[in-house]
mmCIF file of C-alpha atoms in Angstrom:
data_model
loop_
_atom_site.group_PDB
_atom_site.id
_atom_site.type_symbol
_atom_site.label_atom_id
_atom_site.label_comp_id
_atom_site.label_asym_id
_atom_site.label_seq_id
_atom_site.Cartn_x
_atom_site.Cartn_y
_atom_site.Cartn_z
ATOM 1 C CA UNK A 1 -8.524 -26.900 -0.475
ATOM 2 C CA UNK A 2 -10.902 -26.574 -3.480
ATOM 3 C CA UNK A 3 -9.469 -27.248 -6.809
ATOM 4 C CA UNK A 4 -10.590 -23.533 -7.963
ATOM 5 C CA UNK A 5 -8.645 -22.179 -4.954
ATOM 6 C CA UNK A 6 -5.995 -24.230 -5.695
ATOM 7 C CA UNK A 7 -5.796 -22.530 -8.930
ATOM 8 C CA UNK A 8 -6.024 -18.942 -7.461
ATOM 9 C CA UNK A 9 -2.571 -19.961 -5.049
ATOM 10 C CA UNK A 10 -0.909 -20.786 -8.363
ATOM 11 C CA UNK A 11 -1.876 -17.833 -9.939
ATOM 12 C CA UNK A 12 -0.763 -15.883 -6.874
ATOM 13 C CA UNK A 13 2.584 -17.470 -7.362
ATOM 14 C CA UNK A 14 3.066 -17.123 -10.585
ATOM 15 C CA UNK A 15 2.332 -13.116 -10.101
ATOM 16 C CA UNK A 16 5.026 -13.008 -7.453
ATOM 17 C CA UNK A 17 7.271 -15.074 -9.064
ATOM 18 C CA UNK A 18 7.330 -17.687 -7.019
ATOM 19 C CA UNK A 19 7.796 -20.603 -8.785
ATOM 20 C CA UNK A 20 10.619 -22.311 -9.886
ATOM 21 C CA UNK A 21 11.952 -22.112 -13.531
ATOM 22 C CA UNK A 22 10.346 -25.112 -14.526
ATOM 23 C CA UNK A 23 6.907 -24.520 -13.055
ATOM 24 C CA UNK A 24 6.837 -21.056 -14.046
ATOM 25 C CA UNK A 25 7.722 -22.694 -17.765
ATOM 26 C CA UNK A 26 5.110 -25.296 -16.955
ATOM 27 C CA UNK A 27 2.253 -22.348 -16.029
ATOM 28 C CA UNK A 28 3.076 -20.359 -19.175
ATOM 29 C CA UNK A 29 2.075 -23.349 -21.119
ATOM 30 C CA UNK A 30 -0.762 -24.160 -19.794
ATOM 31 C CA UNK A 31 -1.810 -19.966 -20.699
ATOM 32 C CA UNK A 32 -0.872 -20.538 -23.913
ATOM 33 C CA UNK A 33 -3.344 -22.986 -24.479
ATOM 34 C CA UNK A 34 -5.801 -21.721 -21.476
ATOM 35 C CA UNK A 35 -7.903 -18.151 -22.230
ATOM 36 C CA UNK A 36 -10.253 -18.377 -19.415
ATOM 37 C CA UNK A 37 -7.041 -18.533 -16.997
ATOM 38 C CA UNK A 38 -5.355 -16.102 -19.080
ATOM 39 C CA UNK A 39 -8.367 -14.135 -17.576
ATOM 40 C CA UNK A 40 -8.326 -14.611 -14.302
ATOM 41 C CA UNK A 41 -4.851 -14.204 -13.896
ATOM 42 C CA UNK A 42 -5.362 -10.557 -15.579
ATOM 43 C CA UNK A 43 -8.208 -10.104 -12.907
ATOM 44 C CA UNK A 44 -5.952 -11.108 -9.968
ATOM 45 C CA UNK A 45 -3.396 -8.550 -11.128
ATOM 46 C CA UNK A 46 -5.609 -6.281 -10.812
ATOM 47 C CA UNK A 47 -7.412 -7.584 -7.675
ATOM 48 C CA UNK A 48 -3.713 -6.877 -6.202
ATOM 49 C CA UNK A 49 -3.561 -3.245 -7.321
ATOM 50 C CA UNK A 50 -6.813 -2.949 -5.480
ATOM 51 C CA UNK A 51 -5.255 -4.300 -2.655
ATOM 52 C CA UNK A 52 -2.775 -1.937 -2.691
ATOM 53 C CA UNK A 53 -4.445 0.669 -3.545
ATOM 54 C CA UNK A 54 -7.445 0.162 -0.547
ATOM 55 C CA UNK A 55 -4.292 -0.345 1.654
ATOM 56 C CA UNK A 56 -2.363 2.646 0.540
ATOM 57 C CA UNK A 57 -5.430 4.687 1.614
ATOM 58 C CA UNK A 58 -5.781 3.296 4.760
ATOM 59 C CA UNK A 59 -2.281 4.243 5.761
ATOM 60 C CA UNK A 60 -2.164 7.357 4.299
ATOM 61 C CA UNK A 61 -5.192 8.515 6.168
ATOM 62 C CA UNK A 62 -3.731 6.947 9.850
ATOM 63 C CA UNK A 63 -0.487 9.174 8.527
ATOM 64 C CA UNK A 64 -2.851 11.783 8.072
ATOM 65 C CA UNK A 65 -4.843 11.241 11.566
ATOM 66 C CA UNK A 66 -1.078 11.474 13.144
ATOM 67 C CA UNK A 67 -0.312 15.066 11.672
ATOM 68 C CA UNK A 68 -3.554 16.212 13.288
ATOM 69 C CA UNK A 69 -2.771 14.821 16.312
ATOM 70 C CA UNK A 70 0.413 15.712 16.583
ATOM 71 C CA UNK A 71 -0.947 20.039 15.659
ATOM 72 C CA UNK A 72 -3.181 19.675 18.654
ATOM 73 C CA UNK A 73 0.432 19.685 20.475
ATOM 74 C CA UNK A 74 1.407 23.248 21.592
ATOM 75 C CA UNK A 75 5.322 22.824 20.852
ATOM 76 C CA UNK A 76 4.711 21.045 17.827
ATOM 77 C CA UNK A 77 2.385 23.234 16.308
ATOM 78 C CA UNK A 78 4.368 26.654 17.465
ATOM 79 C CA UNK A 79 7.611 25.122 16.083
ATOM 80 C CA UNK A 80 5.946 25.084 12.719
ATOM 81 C CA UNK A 81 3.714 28.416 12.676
ATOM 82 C CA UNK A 82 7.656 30.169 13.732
ATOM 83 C CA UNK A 83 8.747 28.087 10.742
ATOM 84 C CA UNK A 84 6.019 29.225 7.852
ATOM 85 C CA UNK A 85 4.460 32.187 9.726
ATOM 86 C CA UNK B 1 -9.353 7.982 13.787
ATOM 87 C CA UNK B 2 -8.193 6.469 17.738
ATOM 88 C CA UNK B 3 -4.232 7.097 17.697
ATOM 89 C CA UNK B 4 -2.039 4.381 19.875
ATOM 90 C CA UNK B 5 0.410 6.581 21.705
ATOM 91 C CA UNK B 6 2.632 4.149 21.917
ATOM 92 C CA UNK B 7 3.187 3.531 17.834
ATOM 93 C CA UNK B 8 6.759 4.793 17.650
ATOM 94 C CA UNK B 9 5.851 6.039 14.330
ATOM 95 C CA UNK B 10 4.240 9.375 16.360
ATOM 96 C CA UNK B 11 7.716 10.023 18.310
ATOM 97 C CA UNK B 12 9.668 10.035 14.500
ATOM 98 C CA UNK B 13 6.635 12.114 12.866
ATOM 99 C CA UNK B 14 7.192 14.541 15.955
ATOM 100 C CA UNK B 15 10.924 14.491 15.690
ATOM 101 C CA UNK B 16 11.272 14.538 11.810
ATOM 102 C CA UNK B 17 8.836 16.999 10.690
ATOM 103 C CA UNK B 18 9.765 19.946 11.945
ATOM 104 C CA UNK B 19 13.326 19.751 10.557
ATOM 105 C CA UNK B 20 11.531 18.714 7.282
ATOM 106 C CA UNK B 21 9.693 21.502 6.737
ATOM 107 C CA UNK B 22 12.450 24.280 7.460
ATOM 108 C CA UNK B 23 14.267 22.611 4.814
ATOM 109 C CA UNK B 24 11.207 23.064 2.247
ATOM 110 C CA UNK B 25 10.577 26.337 3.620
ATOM 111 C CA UNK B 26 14.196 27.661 2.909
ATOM 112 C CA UNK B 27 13.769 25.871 -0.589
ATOM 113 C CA UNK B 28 10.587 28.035 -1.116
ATOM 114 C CA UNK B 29 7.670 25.358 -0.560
ATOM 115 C CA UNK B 30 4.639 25.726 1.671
ATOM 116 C CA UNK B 31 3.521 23.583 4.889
ATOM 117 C CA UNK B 32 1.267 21.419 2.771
ATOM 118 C CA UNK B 33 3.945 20.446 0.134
ATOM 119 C CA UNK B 34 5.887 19.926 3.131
ATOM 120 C CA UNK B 35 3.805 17.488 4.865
ATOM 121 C CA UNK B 36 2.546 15.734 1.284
ATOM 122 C CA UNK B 37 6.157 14.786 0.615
ATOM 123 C CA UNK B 38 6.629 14.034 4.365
ATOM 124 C CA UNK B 39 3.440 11.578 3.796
ATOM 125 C CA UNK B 40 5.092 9.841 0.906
ATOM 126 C CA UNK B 41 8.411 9.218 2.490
ATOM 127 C CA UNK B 42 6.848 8.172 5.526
ATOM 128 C CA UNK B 43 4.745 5.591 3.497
ATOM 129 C CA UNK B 44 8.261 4.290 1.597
ATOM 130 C CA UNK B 45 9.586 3.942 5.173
ATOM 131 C CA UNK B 46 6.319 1.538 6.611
ATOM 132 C CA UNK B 47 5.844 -0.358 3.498
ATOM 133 C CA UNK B 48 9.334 -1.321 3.153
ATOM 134 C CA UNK B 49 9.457 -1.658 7.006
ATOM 135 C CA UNK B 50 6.715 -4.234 6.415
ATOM 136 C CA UNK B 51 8.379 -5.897 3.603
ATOM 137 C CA UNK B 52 11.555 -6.523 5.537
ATOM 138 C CA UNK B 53 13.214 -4.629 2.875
ATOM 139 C CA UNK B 54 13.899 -1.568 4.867
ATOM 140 C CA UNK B 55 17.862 -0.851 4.747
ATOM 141 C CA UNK B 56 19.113 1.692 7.297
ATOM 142 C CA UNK B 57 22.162 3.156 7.107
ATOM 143 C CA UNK B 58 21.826 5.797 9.267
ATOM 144 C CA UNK B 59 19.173 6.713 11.502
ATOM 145 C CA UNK B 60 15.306 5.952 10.622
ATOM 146 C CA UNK B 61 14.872 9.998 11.611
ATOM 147 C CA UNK B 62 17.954 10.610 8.355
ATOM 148 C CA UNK B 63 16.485 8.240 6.122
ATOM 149 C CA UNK B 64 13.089 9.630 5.992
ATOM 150 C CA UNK B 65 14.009 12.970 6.014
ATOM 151 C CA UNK B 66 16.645 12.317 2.549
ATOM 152 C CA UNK B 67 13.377 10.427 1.329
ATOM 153 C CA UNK B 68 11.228 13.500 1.698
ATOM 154 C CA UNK B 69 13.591 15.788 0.101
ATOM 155 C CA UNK B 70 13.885 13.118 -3.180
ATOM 156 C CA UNK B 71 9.580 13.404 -2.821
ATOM 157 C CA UNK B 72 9.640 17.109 -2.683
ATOM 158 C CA UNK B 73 12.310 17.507 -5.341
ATOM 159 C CA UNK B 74 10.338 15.031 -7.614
ATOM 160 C CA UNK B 75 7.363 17.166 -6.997
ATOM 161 C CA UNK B 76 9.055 20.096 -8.397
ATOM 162 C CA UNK B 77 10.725 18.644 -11.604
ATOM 163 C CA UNK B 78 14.127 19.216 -9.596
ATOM 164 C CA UNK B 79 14.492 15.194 -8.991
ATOM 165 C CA UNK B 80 14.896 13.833 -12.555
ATOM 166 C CA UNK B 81 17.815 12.516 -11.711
ATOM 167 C CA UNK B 82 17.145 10.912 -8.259
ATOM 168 C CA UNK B 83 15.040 7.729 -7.590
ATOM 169 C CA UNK B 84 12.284 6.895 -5.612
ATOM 170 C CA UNK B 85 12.672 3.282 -3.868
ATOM 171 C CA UNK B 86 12.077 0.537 -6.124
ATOM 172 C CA UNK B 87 8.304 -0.090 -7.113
ATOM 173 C CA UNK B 88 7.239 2.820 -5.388
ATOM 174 C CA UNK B 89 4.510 4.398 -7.605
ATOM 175 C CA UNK B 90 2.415 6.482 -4.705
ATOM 176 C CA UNK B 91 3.858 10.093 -5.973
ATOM 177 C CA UNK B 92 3.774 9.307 -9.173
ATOM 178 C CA UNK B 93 0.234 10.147 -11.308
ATOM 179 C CA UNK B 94 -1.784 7.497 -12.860
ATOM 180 C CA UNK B 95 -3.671 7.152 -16.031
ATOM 181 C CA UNK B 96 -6.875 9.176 -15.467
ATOM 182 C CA UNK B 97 -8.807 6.354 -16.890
ATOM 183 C CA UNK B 98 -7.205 4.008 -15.065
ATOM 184 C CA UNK B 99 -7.341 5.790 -11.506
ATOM 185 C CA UNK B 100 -11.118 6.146 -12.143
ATOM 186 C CA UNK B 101 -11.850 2.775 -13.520
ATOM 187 C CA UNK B 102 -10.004 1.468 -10.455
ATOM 188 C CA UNK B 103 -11.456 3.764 -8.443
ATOM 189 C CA UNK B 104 -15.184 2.753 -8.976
ATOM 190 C CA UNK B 105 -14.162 -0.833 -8.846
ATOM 191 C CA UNK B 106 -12.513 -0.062 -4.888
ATOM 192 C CA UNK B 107 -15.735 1.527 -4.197
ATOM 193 C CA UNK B 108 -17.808 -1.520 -5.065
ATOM 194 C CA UNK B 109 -15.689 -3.857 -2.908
ATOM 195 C CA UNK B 110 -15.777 -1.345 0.312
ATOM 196 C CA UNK B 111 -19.526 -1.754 -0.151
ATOM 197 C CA UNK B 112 -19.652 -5.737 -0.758
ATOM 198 C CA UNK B 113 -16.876 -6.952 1.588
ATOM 199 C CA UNK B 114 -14.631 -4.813 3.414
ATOM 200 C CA UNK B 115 -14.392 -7.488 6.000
ATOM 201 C CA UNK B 116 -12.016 -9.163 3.009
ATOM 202 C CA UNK B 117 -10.292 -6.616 2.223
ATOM 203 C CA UNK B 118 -9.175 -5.728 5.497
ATOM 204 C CA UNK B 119 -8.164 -9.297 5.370
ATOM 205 C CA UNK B 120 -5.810 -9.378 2.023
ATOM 206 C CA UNK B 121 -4.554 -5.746 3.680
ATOM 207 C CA UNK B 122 -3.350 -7.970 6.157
ATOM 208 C CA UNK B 123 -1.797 -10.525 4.447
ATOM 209 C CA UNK B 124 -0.543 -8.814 1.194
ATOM 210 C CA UNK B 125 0.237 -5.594 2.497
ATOM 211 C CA UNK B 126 0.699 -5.960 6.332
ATOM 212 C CA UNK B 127 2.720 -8.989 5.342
ATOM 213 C CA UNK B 128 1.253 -10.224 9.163
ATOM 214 C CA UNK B 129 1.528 -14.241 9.453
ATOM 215 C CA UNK B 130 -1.239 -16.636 9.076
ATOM 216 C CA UNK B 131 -1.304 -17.423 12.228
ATOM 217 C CA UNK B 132 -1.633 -13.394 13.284
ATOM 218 C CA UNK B 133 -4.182 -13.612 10.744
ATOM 219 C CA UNK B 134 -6.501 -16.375 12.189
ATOM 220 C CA UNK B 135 -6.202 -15.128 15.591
ATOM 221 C CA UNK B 136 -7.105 -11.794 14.535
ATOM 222 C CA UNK B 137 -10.175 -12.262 12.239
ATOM 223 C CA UNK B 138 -11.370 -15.736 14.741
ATOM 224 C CA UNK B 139 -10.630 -18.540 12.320
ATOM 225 C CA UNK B 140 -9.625 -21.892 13.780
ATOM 226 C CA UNK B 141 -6.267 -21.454 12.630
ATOM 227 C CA UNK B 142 -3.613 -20.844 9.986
ATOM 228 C CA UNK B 143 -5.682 -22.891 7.862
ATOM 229 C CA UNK B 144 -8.554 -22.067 7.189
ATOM 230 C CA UNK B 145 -7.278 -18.508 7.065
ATOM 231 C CA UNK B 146 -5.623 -19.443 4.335
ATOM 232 C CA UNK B 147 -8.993 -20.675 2.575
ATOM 233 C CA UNK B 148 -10.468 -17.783 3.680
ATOM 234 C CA UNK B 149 -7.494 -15.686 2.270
ATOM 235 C CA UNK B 150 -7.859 -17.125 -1.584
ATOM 236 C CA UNK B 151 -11.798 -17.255 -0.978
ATOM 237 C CA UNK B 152 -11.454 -13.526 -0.084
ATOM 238 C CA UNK B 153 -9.571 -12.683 -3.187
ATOM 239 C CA UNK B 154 -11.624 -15.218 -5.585
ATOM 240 C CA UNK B 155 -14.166 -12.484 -4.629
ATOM 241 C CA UNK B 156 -12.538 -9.634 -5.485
ATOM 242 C CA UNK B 157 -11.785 -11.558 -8.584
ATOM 243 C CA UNK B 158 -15.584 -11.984 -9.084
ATOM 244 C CA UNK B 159 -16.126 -8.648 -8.228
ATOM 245 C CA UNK B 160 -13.911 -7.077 -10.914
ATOM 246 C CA UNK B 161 -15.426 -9.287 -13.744
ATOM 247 C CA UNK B 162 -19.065 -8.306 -12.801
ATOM 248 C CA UNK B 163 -17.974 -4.537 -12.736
ATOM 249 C CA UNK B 164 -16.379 -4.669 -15.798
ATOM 250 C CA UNK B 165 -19.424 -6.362 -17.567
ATOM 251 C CA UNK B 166 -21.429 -3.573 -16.439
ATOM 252 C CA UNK B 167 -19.262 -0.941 -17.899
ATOM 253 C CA UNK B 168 -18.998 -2.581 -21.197
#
């Protein structure tokens, strides 16, 4: 694998803790001295929130796409117009 | 959206709501709280499903229902007291800026490589295996998946710096 991959797997463990004490002691040094990765680990933090946020979505609206099924079923939907109606 | 009538996930929605929403309804909510908090627990239940970190003690049907109660509750100040699952944020409001800001940057990825995305989905959120992963997207195998998997997020990576340049 590229060397600059390489680096992005670290940085993936590192955000999900999956080093060992040492290395993570080892990776925290090397930010200390290291702004540029300081950066890109800040941008793969937030890569992953995108991640879970375009993910989130995508769930939510199959969640959503099962409710509307689900009303187009007579006994379902009767059960809750008797319950709010 | 195409359903799969076989996801079992339709047979608890069917079996759970209903219940659900008579116990809003008798707590004075309307249908749409109803199903929001219904949403949110159901969302706790497949992402922790996903995660292996799913703990029944009871019935899948009971445990989604006490999680949409602690949603609903929570909506309406009444659930101070009781938690949501552990790094669970979905119900919980962001930082205008920061929804909006993240927003436009989720936008500009949809546009440039949803292919990718769909891919980290996969991996980081599906939590599917490498191997489901290269026979799913047609890579050779597990891989080059995996290159594909860090170039896909050295993308995103690239994606967010040239956004944020722009907005500066």
């Amino acid at each position: 694998m590229r060397s600059d991959l390489n680096e992005i797997a670290q940085i993936d463990q590192y955000l999900f803790r999956q080093f060992t004490e040492e290395e993570g002691k080892r990776f925290e040094a090397r930010l200390l001295m290291n702004d540029a990765l300081v950066e890109k680990v800040e941008a793969q933090r937030l890569a992953h929130r995108l991640i879970r946020l375009y993910s989130r979505k995508k769930e939510r609206d199959r969640i959503e796409g099962i409710y509307r099924q689900l009303l187009e079923e007579p006994a379902f939907a009767h059960q809750l117009k008797t319950i709010f109606f | 959206m195409t359903l799969q009538y076989d996801d079992p996930i339709i047979e608890l929605y069917r079996e759970s709501f209903p219940d659900f929403a008579r116990m809003v309804r008798r707590m004075g909510g309307s249908l749409e709280e109803a199903k929001d908090s219904f949403h949110d627990a159901l969302l706790i239940y497949l992402e922790k499903g996903k995660a292996g970190k799913l703990q029944l003690h009871s019935s899948p049907r009971a445990y989604l229902l006490g999680t949409a109660k602690i949603c609903w509750l929570h909506t309406q100040k009444k659930g101070a007291m009781l938690s949501l699952p552990e790094g669970f944020e979905a119900a919980t409001p962001e930082d205008p800026d920061t929804e909006e800001r993240e927003q436009k940057l989720l936008d500009s990825l949809q546009k440039s490589g949803k292919k990718c995305l769909e891919l980290l989905k996969a991996f980081y959120y599906d939590h599917c295996s490498m191997d489901h992963i290269a026979g799913r997207f047609g890579f050779k195998g597990r891989r080059s998946a995996t290159v594909q998997k860090y170039k896909c997020l050295e993308k995103v990576r690239k994606e967010i710096k040239i956004t944020e340049i722009y907005a500066q």
